[in-house]
Coordinates of C-alpha atoms and ligand atoms in Angstrom, one line a residue:
L1 CA 209.2 179.7 22.4
P2 CA 206.3 182.1 22.6
A3 CA 207.1 185.7 23.2
G4 CA 206.4 187.4 26.5
P5 CA 207.6 190.0 29.0
A6 CA 210.2 187.7 30.5
R7 CA 211.4 189.9 33.4
R8 CA 207.9 190.3 34.9
R9 CA 207.0 186.7 34.9
I10 CA 210.2 185.0 35.9
A11 CA 212.4 187.6 37.5
L12 CA 212.0 185.9 40.9
T13 CA 212.6 182.3 39.8
H14 CA 215.8 181.0 41.2
T15 CA 217.3 178.1 39.2
H16 CA 220.7 176.9 38.3
P17 CA 222.1 177.5 34.9
S18 CA 220.5 175.1 32.5
S19 CA 220.3 174.6 28.8
A20 CA 216.5 175.2 28.7
L21 CA 215.0 178.6 28.8
P22 CA 211.8 179.0 30.8
P23 CA 208.9 178.1 28.5
D24 CA 207.7 181.7 28.4
A25 CA 211.1 183.3 27.8
A26 CA 211.2 183.9 24.1
H27 CA 212.2 187.4 25.3
V28 CA 215.1 187.7 27.8
D29 CA 216.5 190.8 29.3
A30 CA 220.0 190.0 27.9
V31 CA 221.6 187.5 25.6
V32 CA 225.3 187.3 26.5
I33 CA 227.4 185.8 23.7
G34 CA 230.6 184.2 25.0
A35 CA 230.7 182.2 28.3
G36 CA 234.3 183.1 29.2
A37 CA 235.5 185.2 32.1
A38 CA 233.6 188.4 31.2
G39 CA 230.5 186.7 29.9
L40 CA 230.0 184.4 32.9
F41 CA 230.6 187.2 35.3
C42 CA 228.3 189.6 33.5
A43 CA 225.5 187.0 33.4
A44 CA 226.0 186.3 37.2
Q45 CA 225.9 190.0 38.0
A46 CA 222.9 190.7 35.8
S47 CA 221.1 187.8 37.4
A48 CA 221.9 189.1 40.8
R49 CA 220.0 192.2 39.7
G50 CA 217.0 190.1 38.7
A51 CA 217.6 189.9 35.0
T52 CA 216.8 186.9 32.8
V53 CA 219.9 186.1 30.8
L54 CA 220.6 183.6 28.0
L55 CA 224.3 182.8 27.9
I56 CA 225.5 181.4 24.6
D57 CA 228.9 179.9 23.7
H58 CA 229.9 177.9 20.6
A59 CA 232.4 175.9 22.7
S60 CA 231.2 173.0 24.8
A61 CA 233.0 174.0 27.9
V62 CA 232.8 177.4 29.7
A63 CA 235.7 179.6 30.4
E64 CA 238.4 177.6 28.7
K65 CA 240.9 180.4 29.0
V66 CA 240.3 180.7 32.7
R67 CA 241.0 177.0 33.0
I68 CA 244.4 177.1 31.2
S69 CA 245.5 180.5 32.6
G70 CA 248.3 180.9 35.1
G71 CA 249.5 177.4 34.5
G72 CA 246.1 176.0 35.6
R73 CA 245.9 178.2 38.7
A74 CA 244.6 181.4 37.1
N75 CA 246.3 184.7 37.9
F76 CA 242.9 186.1 38.5
T77 CA 243.7 189.7 39.5
N78 CA 246.6 192.0 40.5
Q79 CA 246.4 193.8 43.8
W80 CA 249.1 196.3 42.6
L81 CA 246.5 197.8 40.2
D82 CA 246.5 201.5 40.9
V83 CA 242.8 202.2 41.2
R84 CA 243.4 206.0 40.9
A85 CA 245.2 205.5 37.6
P86 CA 244.4 201.9 36.5
H87 CA 245.0 202.7 32.9
K88 CA 248.7 202.8 33.3
H89 CA 248.6 199.0 33.4
F90 CA 246.7 198.8 30.1
V91 CA 247.4 199.3 26.4
G92 CA 245.0 200.5 23.8
D93 CA 244.3 203.5 21.7
N94 CA 242.6 205.1 24.7
P95 CA 243.6 203.3 27.8
A96 CA 242.0 205.9 30.1
F97 CA 238.7 204.4 28.9
C98 CA 239.1 201.6 31.4
R99 CA 239.4 203.8 34.4
S100 CA 235.7 204.1 35.1
A101 CA 234.9 200.4 35.2
L102 CA 238.1 199.5 37.0
S103 CA 237.7 202.0 39.7
R104 CA 234.1 200.9 40.3
F105 CA 235.0 197.2 40.5
T106 CA 238.4 196.8 42.0
P107 CA 240.8 193.9 42.6
Q108 CA 239.7 194.0 46.3
D109 CA 236.0 193.6 45.2
F110 CA 237.0 190.4 43.3
I111 CA 239.2 189.2 46.1
A112 CA 236.3 189.6 48.5
L113 CA 234.2 187.4 46.2
V114 CA 236.9 184.7 45.9
D115 CA 237.3 184.8 49.7
A116 CA 233.6 184.5 50.3
H117 CA 233.6 181.3 48.2
G118 CA 236.5 179.9 50.2
I119 CA 239.0 179.8 47.3
A120 CA 242.4 179.9 48.8
H121 CA 244.9 182.1 46.9
H122 CA 248.4 183.5 47.2
E123 CA 250.5 186.3 45.8
K124 CA 253.2 185.1 43.5
H125 CA 255.0 188.1 42.2
K126 CA 254.3 191.9 41.9
G127 CA 250.8 191.7 43.3
Q128 CA 249.7 188.7 41.1
L129 CA 247.1 186.6 42.8
F130 CA 246.8 182.9 41.9
C131 CA 244.4 180.2 43.1
D132 CA 246.3 177.8 45.5
H133 CA 244.5 174.8 44.1
S134 CA 243.1 175.2 40.6
A135 CA 241.5 177.6 38.2
Q136 CA 238.6 175.3 38.1
D137 CA 237.7 176.7 41.6
L138 CA 237.2 180.1 39.9
I139 CA 235.0 178.6 37.2
D140 CA 232.9 176.8 39.7
M141 CA 232.5 180.1 41.6
L142 CA 231.4 181.9 38.4
L143 CA 228.9 179.1 37.6
A144 CA 227.6 179.1 41.2
L145 CA 227.1 182.9 41.0
C146 CA 225.1 182.4 37.8
G147 CA 222.8 180.0 39.6
R148 CA 222.2 182.2 42.6
G149 CA 219.4 184.4 41.2
P150 CA 217.1 186.2 41.8
G151 CA 217.1 186.4 38.1
Q152 CA 217.9 183.4 35.9
V153 CA 220.8 182.4 33.7
S154 CA 220.1 179.8 31.0
R155 CA 223.0 178.5 29.0
W156 CA 223.0 177.2 25.4
Q157 CA 226.2 175.4 24.7
P158 CA 227.6 174.4 22.3
C159 CA 225.5 176.7 20.2
R160 CA 226.4 178.8 17.2
V161 CA 224.9 182.2 16.8
T162 CA 223.9 182.7 13.2
A163 CA 222.6 186.3 13.3
V164 CA 222.0 189.2 15.6
Q165 CA 219.3 191.5 14.3
A166 CA 218.3 194.9 15.5
L167 CA 214.5 195.3 15.8
N168 CA 213.2 198.8 15.2
A169 CA 211.0 199.9 18.1
S170 CA 208.6 201.4 15.6
R171 CA 206.2 199.4 13.5
T172 CA 208.5 199.4 10.6
E173 CA 211.1 196.8 11.4
T174 CA 214.6 197.0 10.1
S175 CA 217.5 194.7 10.3
S176 CA 221.1 195.2 10.8
S177 CA 221.8 191.7 9.8
T178 CA 221.9 190.8 6.2
S179 CA 221.8 187.1 7.0
I180 CA 218.2 186.8 8.1
P181 CA 215.1 188.5 6.9
P182 CA 213.3 191.2 9.0
S183 CA 210.8 189.7 11.4
S184 CA 207.1 189.8 10.7
S185 CA 205.9 187.9 13.6
S186 CA 203.0 189.6 15.4
S187 CA 204.3 188.6 18.8
E188 CA 207.6 190.2 18.2
R189 CA 205.9 193.4 17.1
E190 CA 203.7 193.3 20.1
T191 CA 206.7 193.0 22.4
A192 CA 208.5 195.7 20.6
D193 CA 205.4 198.0 20.6
T194 CA 204.2 197.7 24.1
G195 CA 207.1 199.7 25.4
I196 CA 207.1 197.7 28.6
H197 CA 209.8 195.3 27.6
P198 CA 211.0 196.4 24.3
A199 CA 212.8 193.7 22.3
R200 CA 215.6 195.5 20.7
Y201 CA 217.4 192.5 19.2
R202 CA 216.6 189.1 17.8
V203 CA 219.4 186.6 18.2
T204 CA 219.2 183.6 15.9
T205 CA 221.1 180.5 16.7
E206 CA 221.2 176.9 15.6
R207 CA 218.9 176.1 18.6
G208 CA 216.3 178.7 17.6
S209 CA 215.9 182.4 18.1
V210 CA 215.3 184.6 21.0
L211 CA 214.3 188.2 21.5
A212 CA 216.4 190.3 23.9
T213 CA 216.3 193.8 25.3
S214 CA 220.1 193.8 25.3
V215 CA 222.9 191.8 23.6
V216 CA 226.3 191.6 25.4
V217 CA 229.2 190.6 23.2
A218 CA 231.9 188.8 25.4
T219 CA 233.6 186.7 22.7
G220 CA 237.1 187.6 23.8
G221 CA 240.3 187.8 21.7
L222 CA 241.7 185.8 18.9
S223 CA 244.4 183.9 20.6
I224 CA 244.3 180.1 20.8
P225 CA 241.5 179.4 18.3
K226 CA 241.6 175.7 19.1
I227 CA 239.8 176.4 22.4
G228 CA 237.1 178.6 20.9
A229 CA 238.6 182.0 20.1
S230 CA 236.9 183.7 17.1
D231 CA 236.6 187.1 15.5
F232 CA 232.8 186.9 15.9
G233 CA 232.6 190.0 18.2
L234 CA 234.7 192.1 15.9
R235 CA 232.6 191.2 12.9
L236 CA 229.4 191.9 14.8
A237 CA 230.7 195.3 15.8
Q238 CA 231.4 196.1 12.2
Q239 CA 228.0 194.7 11.2
F240 CA 226.5 197.4 13.5
G241 CA 228.7 200.1 12.0
L242 CA 231.2 200.3 15.0
R243 CA 234.8 200.9 14.3
V244 CA 237.2 198.1 15.0
L245 CA 240.9 198.8 15.5
P246 CA 243.3 196.4 13.8
T247 CA 244.3 193.4 15.9
R248 CA 247.6 191.7 16.6
P249 CA 248.9 189.3 19.2
G250 CA 250.0 190.7 22.6
L251 CA 251.8 189.2 25.5
V252 CA 253.5 187.0 23.0
P253 CA 257.1 185.6 22.5
L254 CA 259.2 187.3 19.9
T255 CA 261.0 185.6 17.1
F256 CA 264.1 186.4 15.1
D257 CA 265.5 185.7 11.7
A258 CA 266.8 182.1 11.8
Q259 CA 270.3 183.1 10.6
D260 CA 270.6 186.0 13.0
W261 CA 269.5 183.8 15.9
A262 CA 271.7 180.8 15.2
P263 CA 274.4 181.9 17.7
F264 CA 271.8 182.0 20.5
V265 CA 270.0 178.8 19.8
P266 CA 272.2 176.8 22.2
L267 CA 271.1 179.2 24.9
A268 CA 267.5 177.9 24.7
G269 CA 266.2 177.5 28.3
V270 CA 268.6 180.1 29.8
A271 CA 266.6 182.6 32.0
L272 CA 267.8 185.7 33.8
P273 CA 266.4 189.0 35.2
V274 CA 266.7 191.9 32.7
R275 CA 265.5 195.4 31.9
I276 CA 263.8 195.5 28.5
S277 CA 262.7 198.6 26.7
T278 CA 261.3 199.9 23.4
V279 CA 260.2 203.2 22.0
P280 CA 256.6 203.0 20.9
A281 CA 255.6 204.4 17.6
P282 CA 254.7 208.1 17.3
A283 CA 251.2 209.1 18.2
S284 CA 248.6 208.0 15.7
D285 CA 245.2 209.2 15.0
A286 CA 242.2 206.9 15.4
A287 CA 242.6 204.0 13.1
P288 CA 239.9 203.3 10.6
A289 CA 237.6 200.3 10.6
T290 CA 239.3 197.2 9.3
N291 CA 238.5 193.7 8.4
P292 CA 239.3 191.9 11.7
A293 CA 239.3 188.5 10.0
A294 CA 242.0 189.7 7.6
S295 CA 244.2 191.1 10.4
A296 CA 243.6 187.9 12.4
Q297 CA 245.0 185.9 9.7
A298 CA 248.0 188.1 9.4
G299 CA 249.1 186.7 12.7
T300 CA 252.4 188.1 13.5
R301 CA 252.0 191.3 11.5
P302 CA 249.8 194.2 12.2
G303 CA 248.1 196.4 9.7
K304 CA 249.9 199.5 8.4
A305 CA 252.5 201.0 10.6
G306 CA 250.9 203.6 12.9
Q307 CA 247.5 202.0 12.4
D308 CA 247.8 198.9 14.4
G309 CA 245.5 200.0 17.2
K310 CA 248.4 200.7 19.5
G311 CA 248.1 204.4 19.5
A312 CA 247.9 203.9 23.2
A313 CA 251.5 202.9 23.4
A314 CA 252.2 205.5 20.8
K315 CA 250.8 208.3 22.9
R316 CA 253.1 207.4 25.8
A317 CA 256.1 209.7 26.0
G318 CA 259.5 208.1 25.9
P319 CA 260.5 204.5 26.0
V320 CA 258.5 201.8 27.8
S321 CA 260.5 199.5 30.0
F322 CA 260.0 196.5 32.2
D323 CA 262.3 194.8 34.8
E324 CA 261.3 191.1 34.5
D325 CA 262.8 187.7 33.7
L326 CA 263.9 186.9 30.1
L327 CA 263.9 183.4 28.6
F328 CA 266.0 182.4 25.6
T329 CA 264.0 180.0 23.2
H330 CA 265.0 178.1 20.1
R331 CA 263.3 180.8 17.9
G332 CA 263.9 183.9 19.9
L333 CA 263.0 185.4 23.3
S334 CA 260.2 184.9 25.8
G335 CA 259.6 185.1 29.5
P336 CA 257.6 187.8 31.3
A337 CA 260.0 190.7 30.2
V338 CA 259.4 189.9 26.5
L339 CA 255.7 189.2 26.9
Q340 CA 255.2 192.6 28.5
I341 CA 257.2 194.5 26.0
S342 CA 255.6 192.6 23.0
S343 CA 252.4 194.6 23.7
Y344 CA 254.3 197.8 23.0
W345 CA 256.7 196.6 20.3
Q346 CA 256.2 197.9 16.8
P347 CA 257.4 195.5 14.0
G348 CA 260.6 196.7 12.4
T349 CA 261.8 198.6 15.5
P350 CA 264.5 197.5 17.9
L351 CA 264.4 196.4 21.5
T352 CA 267.0 197.3 24.0
L353 CA 268.0 194.8 26.6
N354 CA 270.1 195.4 29.7
L355 CA 271.2 191.9 30.8
L356 CA 272.7 193.2 34.0
P357 CA 270.4 196.0 35.2
E358 CA 271.7 196.1 38.7
V359 CA 275.5 196.2 37.9
D360 CA 277.9 198.8 36.6
L361 CA 279.5 196.2 34.5
A362 CA 282.3 198.3 32.9
D363 CA 283.4 199.3 36.4
E364 CA 283.3 195.8 37.8
L365 CA 285.3 194.3 34.8
L366 CA 288.0 197.0 35.1
R367 CA 288.2 196.3 38.8
A368 CA 288.4 192.5 38.2
K369 CA 291.2 193.0 35.6
A370 CA 293.4 194.6 38.3
S371 CA 293.4 191.4 40.4
S372 CA 292.3 188.4 38.3
R373 CA 293.8 186.2 35.7
K374 CA 290.6 184.3 35.0
R375 CA 289.0 184.1 31.6
V376 CA 286.5 186.9 30.9
A377 CA 283.7 184.4 30.7
N378 CA 284.5 183.1 34.1
E379 CA 284.4 186.6 35.5
L380 CA 281.1 187.3 33.8
A381 CA 279.7 184.1 35.3
R382 CA 279.7 185.9 38.7
W383 CA 276.7 187.8 37.4
L384 CA 275.4 185.9 34.4
P385 CA 274.4 182.3 33.8
A386 CA 277.6 180.5 32.8
R387 CA 276.2 179.3 29.4
L388 CA 275.3 182.9 28.5
A389 CA 278.7 184.2 29.6
D390 CA 280.5 181.6 27.5
A391 CA 278.3 182.2 24.4
W392 CA 278.7 186.0 24.7
C393 CA 282.5 185.9 24.9
A394 CA 282.6 183.6 22.0
R395 CA 281.3 186.4 19.8
D396 CA 284.7 188.2 19.8
P397 CA 288.2 186.6 20.1
V398 CA 289.4 189.5 22.3
W399 CA 286.9 188.5 25.0
Q400 CA 288.1 184.9 25.0
R401 CA 291.4 185.8 26.8
A402 CA 292.3 186.0 30.5
I403 CA 290.8 189.3 31.7
D404 CA 294.2 190.9 32.5
Q405 CA 295.1 190.4 28.8
V406 CA 292.0 192.3 27.5
P407 CA 292.4 196.1 26.7
D408 CA 290.2 198.4 28.8
K409 CA 288.3 199.5 25.7
A410 CA 287.4 195.9 24.8
L411 CA 286.0 195.4 28.4
Q412 CA 284.0 198.5 28.1
Q413 CA 282.7 197.4 24.7
L414 CA 281.8 194.0 26.3
A415 CA 279.9 195.8 29.1
A416 CA 278.0 198.0 26.6
S417 CA 277.1 195.0 24.5
L418 CA 275.5 193.3 27.5
Q419 CA 273.9 196.3 28.9
R420 CA 272.7 198.0 25.8
W421 CA 272.0 195.0 23.6
Q422 CA 269.9 196.2 20.6
L423 CA 268.1 193.6 18.6
T424 CA 265.2 193.7 16.2
P425 CA 262.7 190.9 16.3
S426 CA 261.4 189.6 12.9
G427 CA 258.0 188.8 14.3
T428 CA 256.0 187.1 17.1
E429 CA 254.9 183.6 17.7
G430 CA 251.4 184.7 16.7
Y431 CA 248.0 183.9 18.1
R432 CA 249.0 180.3 18.7
K433 CA 251.1 181.5 21.7
A434 CA 249.7 184.9 22.4
E435 CA 247.9 185.4 25.7
V436 CA 245.9 188.3 24.4
T437 CA 244.8 190.3 21.4
L438 CA 245.7 193.9 21.0
G439 CA 243.2 196.2 19.2
G440 CA 239.5 195.4 19.0
V441 CA 236.3 197.4 19.3
D442 CA 237.2 201.1 19.4
T443 CA 236.5 202.5 22.9
R444 CA 235.3 205.7 21.3
E445 CA 232.2 203.7 20.2
L446 CA 231.4 202.7 23.8
S447 CA 230.1 204.3 27.0
Q448 CA 232.9 204.0 29.5
Q449 CA 230.3 203.7 32.3
T450 CA 228.4 200.8 30.8
L451 CA 230.3 199.5 27.8
E452 CA 227.1 200.1 25.7
A453 CA 227.6 201.1 22.1
K454 CA 226.8 204.8 21.9
S455 CA 225.0 204.4 18.5
R456 CA 223.3 201.1 19.4
P457 CA 221.2 201.1 22.6
G458 CA 221.2 197.7 24.2
L459 CA 224.4 196.5 22.4
F460 CA 227.3 196.0 24.8
F461 CA 230.9 194.9 24.3
I462 CA 232.9 193.7 27.3
G463 CA 236.3 192.0 28.1
E464 CA 239.0 191.3 25.6
V465 CA 236.9 192.1 22.5
V466 CA 237.3 195.7 23.4
D467 CA 240.5 197.6 22.5
I468 CA 241.8 197.4 26.1
T469 CA 244.7 195.1 26.9
G470 CA 246.2 194.6 30.2
W471 CA 249.8 193.9 31.3
L472 CA 250.8 190.4 32.2
G473 CA 249.9 189.6 35.8
G474 CA 246.2 189.3 36.3
Y475 CA 245.2 192.7 34.7
N476 CA 243.4 191.1 31.8
F477 CA 241.1 189.1 34.1
Q478 CA 240.5 192.2 36.2
W479 CA 239.4 194.1 33.1
A480 CA 237.1 191.1 32.2
W481 CA 235.5 191.3 35.7
A482 CA 235.3 195.1 35.9
S483 CA 233.9 195.6 32.4
A484 CA 231.3 192.8 33.0
H485 CA 230.3 194.4 36.3
A486 CA 229.9 197.8 34.7
C487 CA 227.8 196.4 31.9
A488 CA 225.6 194.3 34.2
Q489 CA 224.6 197.4 36.2
A490 CA 223.0 198.7 33.0
L491 CA 221.1 195.5 32.0
Ligands
FDA501 P1 237.4 184.7 27.0 O1 238.4 184.3 25.9 O2 237.6 184.3 28.4 O3 235.9 184.2 26.6 C1 235.4 184.3 25.3 C2 234.3 183.2 25.2 O4 233.6 183.5 24.0 C3 234.9 181.8 25.0 O5 234.2 181.0 25.9 C4 234.6 181.5 23.6 O6 234.4 180.1 23.4 C5 233.4 182.3 23.3 N1 233.2 182.6 21.9 C6 234.2 183.0 21.0 N2 233.6 183.2 19.8 C7 232.3 182.8 19.9 C8 231.2 182.7 19.0 N3 231.4 183.0 17.7 N4 230.0 182.3 19.5 C9 229.8 182.0 20.8 N5 230.8 182.1 21.7 C10 232.0 182.5 21.2 N6 244.8 186.8 31.9 C11 245.0 187.1 33.3 O7 244.6 188.2 33.7 N7 245.7 186.2 34.0 C12 246.3 185.1 33.5 O8 246.8 184.3 34.3 C13 246.1 184.8 32.2 N8 246.6 183.7 31.6 C14 246.4 183.4 30.3 C15 246.9 182.3 29.7 C16 246.7 181.9 28.4 C17 247.3 180.7 27.8 C18 245.9 182.8 27.6 C19 245.6 182.5 26.2 C20 245.3 183.9 28.2 C21 245.6 184.3 29.5 N9 245.1 185.4 30.1 C22 245.3 185.7 31.4 C23 244.2 186.3 29.3 C24 242.7 186.0 29.7 O9 242.5 184.7 29.6 C25 241.8 186.8 28.8 O10 242.1 188.2 28.7 C26 240.4 186.7 29.4 O11 239.9 185.3 29.4 C27 239.4 187.5 28.5 O12 238.1 187.3 29.0 P2 236.9 187.4 27.9 O13 235.7 186.9 28.7 O14 236.8 188.7 27.3 O15 237.3 186.3 26.8

């Protein structure tokens, strides 16, 4: 691949994504690493602006997480996102960082694209939009956008990136990569020295190397490694001296000590609407750089308390709570309520559950006592799933009687136990089951307008690899689209 000012010569070629770079494109405008939601959308948007893009992914299929998301129908955005204060739906050490990108590329912008491609969709719950047919429709749209030009998107897949090296714009070349030697090729120097199309990076892969004006890292989070998740982006950030906040699984089921949980095991499968809350940890200062691989392996445990990259949650005043459905599992709790709260939960701290958020239960039970001789569990079953009512009353012999035989105080205690149930999870189901990764590249290192590293011109981080994590309900994809869009405007 001979070097050359790629944009000038091929900016107006219009081809579909292919594995082959144009013969003169040893130098592209941007190498995008990671062909997931953010990477594909960024490549498409950059190409729409006339850029030549090489998209590289180590997996053989694109956008595997889009494909499996939303039960195969991709909850691709949330139209309840408050564009004036989008950060309230996001967790991170500095959630306000996401405001700029999210207010410049809104859910309505993405919905307009989806509509223009004839993808039917529907709202399921609380502003969550899903494809009517299949998430594959969305992937097809992203690929079609990549092929639309006027720039060009080439794709190398599966392809492993072995090094990313910064080239000094001056004659003396330096490398930020220890894995490959500094370049001495005269054509690279020429490109770097002309100033017309400065090659700022050399990306080396198992298919060869390419010069790029910009490198966009869109390698996502750590969850579900078997479909391609890796800590590559976090390691690359550290290679270039950027701070990475410790990572941990988010939007993840919570687990309990097996002995403590034994009484609830028979309830596996029971679901009900609840209010769930937790008090996030006290505010923490910016966490130091960490070894992402090490914290990735830790799985259900974050780094030191107060340094888990969740200062965002920490900086919120008071408890965080969600009204959503809860699901009992064999090992603990899941369902939307638990997934949401898991992104704020700090290990070792309790959760509070109100299993009947819409009822003044003590009042109702005392009223029932005046006119009923039914067992307490049967009365409770007016509001709760019968299996749960039975299991709950089995916890205390006094609750197993007919309701008119139960002292008022015991009924009040029963109500309190159901409406202020405090329990401390022992951990999470880890990256195997997590939808997202909390923590990541520290937003203080990045421009909020473009997602470019402040200390590394031409190096961008977008999507989930950044320390911005959305609530359940389409917010994470909206961050992927919006951060990709913001970055593409700068390529
Ligand atoms: P994404 O993970 O999409 O893409 C990263 C890409 O980088 C992958 O293609 C990967 O192969 C590649 N890559 C990784 N390491 C690499 C390396 N070393 N070299 C080259 N390539 C590399 N969100 C939402 O809003 N609505 C939803 O319905 C769901 N549902 C959902 C279900 C499940 C089961 C999961 C696990 C997650 C979700 N999510 C979700 C979250 C959502 O999928 C996620 O936040 C986005 O896909 C993030 O987009 P990114 O492009 O940043 O990463």
